[in-house]
Each structure stands twice: as structure tokens, then as C-alpha cells.
Amino acid sequence: MAKISWKGSALLGPVPPVMVTCGDMEESNIITVAWAGIINTHPPRVSIAIRPTRHSYGIIKERGEFAINLTPATLAKECDFCGIYTGAKVDKFAKTGLHKAPATAVACPIIEECPLALECKVLDVLPQGTHDLFLAEVVAVDLDDTLLDENGKLCLDRAGLAAFAHGEYFALGEKLGNFGFSVAKKGKGKPAPNAKKPAPKKHTAPKRG
Ligand SMILES: Cc1cc2nc3c(=O)[nH]c(=O)nc-3n(C[C@H](O)[C@H](O)[C@H](O)COP(=O)(O)O)c2cc1C
């Protein structure tokens, strides 16, 4: 096998194909966004990159808020639809059959059928070229109670999320391990107590986030 070198391109994958809601409960829109990511843990901050030509762009810029709705694999078709049609011409809630639910800290709706939503307030809009980066703080999280186990622990694997890689949708597959499993003691789920002590770099558990 030989390596081939290409010129730089946005070839990062898999990424989450999220459905971003904006507007308010009466006039709302959904735009599918794959250029989305976490950029800070505390305070919790995320980014979404949107082309200024999108109908949603002006709504989000003007209102300064949006919600990121995580897409389960079962809603991949609806997610794709919201990334093909524009809200300037189509009511995407009506066409997809997705339902609006009220958010707690922002005026725009979240999507009832999505297992988890991040309510976001825009902090900055940074032009990048084709897209503008909306940098935002996550001010509330809404999740289905079925994602919690009997101890109240979030089991995001239960959400059956979709992934997007180079133009193709996938359902998340087999679980490979938990955070820190590479240094966990055999037979135990938790990382070894010495995992954080200085050790040869390649055996040290990476810090989460
Ligand atoms: C899987 C997928 C991912 C997309 N990701 C983005 C994105 O990150 N940023 C963006 O501006 N448009 C993205 N799009 C395109 C918009 O979702 C699409 O142009 C949509 O129709 C815009 O809706 P609006 O005009 O109602 O805002 C994506 C489309 C699909 C199908």
C-alpha cells in the first residue's frame, strides 16, 4: 500500500449530521448541518458553519439563537430532506412530519422526535470563506428520559445516532470500549488508578475533552 497526497480539503469524517432548528414556535425552520462541532467544555461551546446563502443563515444571525437536534439513524431520511429543500419555499416540519417541541432557554423549537437537543445562543459569527462559523454557548440540553439508566447516567448509545462521512450516511455501529479502556485493569471497567501518573506517553490515558 502506498500513500497518496492530495491538496487540502475538508475531508474530516465521520461527522454528526445534525438538524438545526431556528426561528420561533410559529415561524421556524430546520437546516441540516454537518459542519458542527464542540469547541469548549466549560463553558460548553459549539460551532456550526453555515453558508450565507442559506435561508436559515439570516434567521440565526438576526435572532442569535438556534438548537442542534441530534439525528438518530431512523431519521436519516428526514435529515437529508432538510438539507435539500430550503425553508424559503417549504415548511420542513410539515413536509417531514417532524414535530415542534418548546425549548426551555431559547425561542426556537426543538424537534420532538430527536433524542437530544442542545439549545444555543450565538456568541460570534466568524466568516471563513464559503461558510460563516457561528460560535455559540450551549445554554440548555433537552433529552429523552429513556436515555438515562436507573442511576441517572446518560446512555447516548441508546439514541442510535447517525453519522455522516464523505457524502454518505451511516448508523453508528459496534461499541469498542469506554473512555480510558486502553489502560483499564483487566476485567474492570474503570481506568487503572495509576493511569494519570506520569508514564511513557503512548500508554497514558488522554484527558477527556
Ligand atoms: C448531510 C448534509 C449536511 C449539510 N451540511 C451543511 C453545513 O454544514 N452547512 C451549510 O451551510 N449547509 C449544509 N448543508 C446544506 C443545507 O442543509 C441545505 O442547503 C438546506 O437546504 C438549507 O436550508 P435553508 O435554506 O432552509 O436554510 C448540508 C446538507 C446535507 C444534506
XYZ file of C-alpha atoms and ligand atoms in Angstrom:
240
model
C 0.000 0.000 0.000
C 1.283 3.487 -0.866
C 0.123 6.856 0.482
C -1.283 9.364 -1.995
C -1.048 13.092 -1.294
C -3.965 15.368 -2.224
C -4.324 19.111 -1.889
C -6.048 20.268 1.316
C -9.788 19.633 1.561
C -12.471 19.418 4.283
C -12.197 15.628 4.486
C -12.937 15.040 8.157
C -15.198 12.150 8.996
C -17.356 10.838 10.435
C -19.186 13.988 11.489
C -22.642 14.369 13.031
C -25.399 15.243 10.554
C -27.476 17.416 12.872
C -30.792 19.132 12.289
C -30.519 22.738 13.403
C -33.766 24.470 14.260
C -34.238 28.228 14.228
C -36.942 30.892 14.338
C -39.762 30.642 16.842
C -42.661 28.271 17.558
C -44.818 29.912 14.840
C -42.229 30.515 12.124
C -39.471 28.000 12.304
C -37.069 26.236 10.021
C -34.787 23.211 10.016
C -31.405 23.150 8.281
C -29.197 20.089 8.136
C -25.631 20.842 9.167
C -22.669 18.505 9.065
C -20.029 21.141 9.815
C -20.799 21.151 13.531
C -18.556 20.543 16.495
C -17.731 21.047 20.159
C -15.140 23.747 20.729
C -15.010 24.081 24.528
C -16.037 22.067 27.590
C -16.571 24.735 30.308
C -18.379 26.887 29.376
C -19.953 24.472 26.901
C -19.446 25.926 23.456
C -20.153 24.605 19.980
C -19.859 25.812 16.426
C -21.902 25.364 13.286
C -20.760 26.562 9.861
C -23.444 27.902 7.547
C -23.275 29.391 4.066
C -24.698 32.937 3.977
C -26.945 31.874 1.079
C -28.986 29.509 3.297
C -32.435 30.689 4.382
C -31.544 29.760 7.966
C -28.440 31.955 7.959
C -30.343 35.247 8.280
C -32.760 33.827 10.860
C -29.969 32.592 13.124
C -27.894 35.753 12.685
C -30.862 38.003 13.454
C -32.255 36.022 16.396
C -28.897 34.983 17.843
C -30.045 31.501 18.783
C -30.661 28.015 17.432
C -30.933 24.431 18.604
C -28.840 21.475 17.498
C -31.001 18.340 17.309
C -29.047 15.087 17.197
C -30.175 12.778 14.424
C -30.932 9.133 15.125
C -30.359 6.745 12.215
C -34.138 6.279 11.994
C -34.453 9.946 10.953
C -31.676 9.950 8.333
C -34.208 10.498 5.543
C -35.826 13.492 7.272
C -32.354 14.873 7.984
C -31.398 14.563 4.331
C -34.654 16.222 3.265
C -33.942 19.222 5.499
C -30.569 19.524 3.779
C -32.013 19.514 0.263
C -35.041 21.800 0.448
C -34.975 25.405 1.557
C -37.245 26.810 4.203
C -37.716 29.809 1.931
C -40.065 27.634 -0.130
C -41.002 24.635 2.011
C -42.324 24.125 5.534
C -39.907 21.365 6.528
C -41.790 20.468 9.722
C -44.962 19.894 7.701
C -43.211 18.027 4.878
C -41.179 15.682 7.090
C -43.850 15.129 9.723
C -41.382 16.116 12.434
C -42.982 17.861 15.407
C -42.010 21.062 17.171
C -41.493 20.976 20.922
C -40.812 24.053 23.034
C -37.244 24.642 24.168
C -36.508 25.905 27.669
C -33.970 28.708 27.154
C -34.378 29.753 23.513
C -37.427 30.779 21.478
C -36.891 28.344 18.614
C -38.442 24.885 18.776
C -36.568 21.658 19.230
C -37.555 18.520 17.311
C -39.763 16.229 19.377
C -38.543 13.068 17.597
C -34.819 13.777 18.213
C -33.461 12.156 21.378
C -31.243 15.051 22.419
C -31.107 18.765 21.610
C -28.626 21.488 22.513
C -30.140 24.937 22.930
C -27.591 27.509 21.816
C -27.049 31.255 21.996
C -24.742 32.813 19.412
C -21.604 34.496 20.751
C -19.877 35.375 17.495
C -20.135 34.986 13.730
C -16.796 34.455 12.039
C -16.566 34.455 8.219
C -14.339 31.639 6.944
C -14.755 31.733 3.161
C -17.660 29.709 1.808
C -19.201 29.368 5.288
C -19.583 31.588 8.348
C -18.802 29.981 11.689
C -21.455 30.526 14.352
C -19.773 30.197 17.697
C -22.342 29.561 20.402
C -22.842 28.702 24.039
C -24.989 25.712 24.956
C -27.460 27.159 27.449
C -29.661 24.086 27.930
C -29.854 20.430 26.906
C -33.104 18.544 26.333
C -33.061 14.782 26.323
C -35.458 11.860 26.278
C -35.678 10.226 29.704
C -35.239 6.848 28.001
C -31.567 7.776 27.504
C -30.979 7.593 31.259
C -30.290 4.351 33.113
C -31.640 3.564 36.606
C -28.782 5.591 38.165
C -29.481 8.632 36.029
C -26.445 8.054 33.824
C -26.730 9.203 30.219
C -26.507 6.246 27.817
C -26.118 8.033 24.496
C -25.691 4.708 22.718
C -29.443 4.214 23.238
C -30.054 7.154 20.872
C -28.903 5.119 17.846
C -27.270 8.148 16.268
C -26.421 8.594 12.606
C -23.006 9.568 11.270
C -22.057 11.263 8.002
C -18.826 10.622 6.120
C -17.879 11.960 2.697
C -21.460 12.328 1.488
C -22.787 9.075 2.964
C -24.987 8.391 5.994
C -24.238 5.573 8.437
C -25.734 4.183 11.623
C -23.230 4.057 14.478
C -22.001 0.501 14.828
C -20.350 -1.747 17.360
C -19.153 -0.264 20.671
C -15.385 -0.624 21.009
C -14.838 0.453 24.614
C -15.301 3.177 27.212
C -13.191 6.282 27.748
C -9.887 5.071 29.222
C -10.424 1.416 28.345
C -6.945 1.184 26.853
C -5.457 1.475 30.351
C -8.214 -0.233 32.370
C -7.276 -3.204 34.571
C -8.315 -6.498 33.046
C -11.868 -7.423 33.994
C -12.662 -3.947 35.395
C -14.446 -1.187 33.560
C -12.525 1.630 35.250
C -9.100 3.005 34.272
C -6.153 1.793 36.354
C -5.505 4.071 39.369
C -2.061 4.938 38.037
C -3.461 5.983 34.662
C -2.965 9.682 35.398
C 0.559 9.333 36.811
C 3.424 10.245 34.527
C 4.123 7.270 32.353
C 5.532 6.709 28.898
C 3.346 8.959 26.743
C 1.824 6.359 24.486
C 0.345 4.448 27.494
C -1.187 7.484 29.228
C -4.964 7.896 29.140
C -5.860 11.048 27.181
C -7.737 13.733 29.120
C -11.422 13.814 28.194
C -12.434 16.904 26.208
C -25.872 15.936 5.195
C -25.913 17.407 4.892
C -25.059 18.263 5.561
C -25.084 19.642 5.305
N -24.239 20.452 5.999
C -24.294 21.795 5.794
C -23.465 22.654 6.573
O -22.692 22.223 7.436
N -23.554 23.980 6.347
C -24.407 24.519 5.400
O -24.442 25.749 5.209
N -25.201 23.709 4.657
C -25.171 22.364 4.848
N -25.985 21.536 4.120
C -26.885 22.118 3.108
C -28.139 22.750 3.729
O -28.680 21.935 4.727
C -29.176 22.978 2.605
O -28.675 23.912 1.684
C -30.537 23.391 3.125
O -31.457 23.220 2.089
C -30.560 24.811 3.620
O -31.807 25.044 4.179
P -32.410 26.502 4.390
O -32.259 27.243 3.074
O -33.836 26.238 4.752
O -31.644 27.154 5.476
C -25.987 20.166 4.354
C -26.850 19.293 3.671
C -26.824 17.932 3.941
C -27.771 17.023 3.231
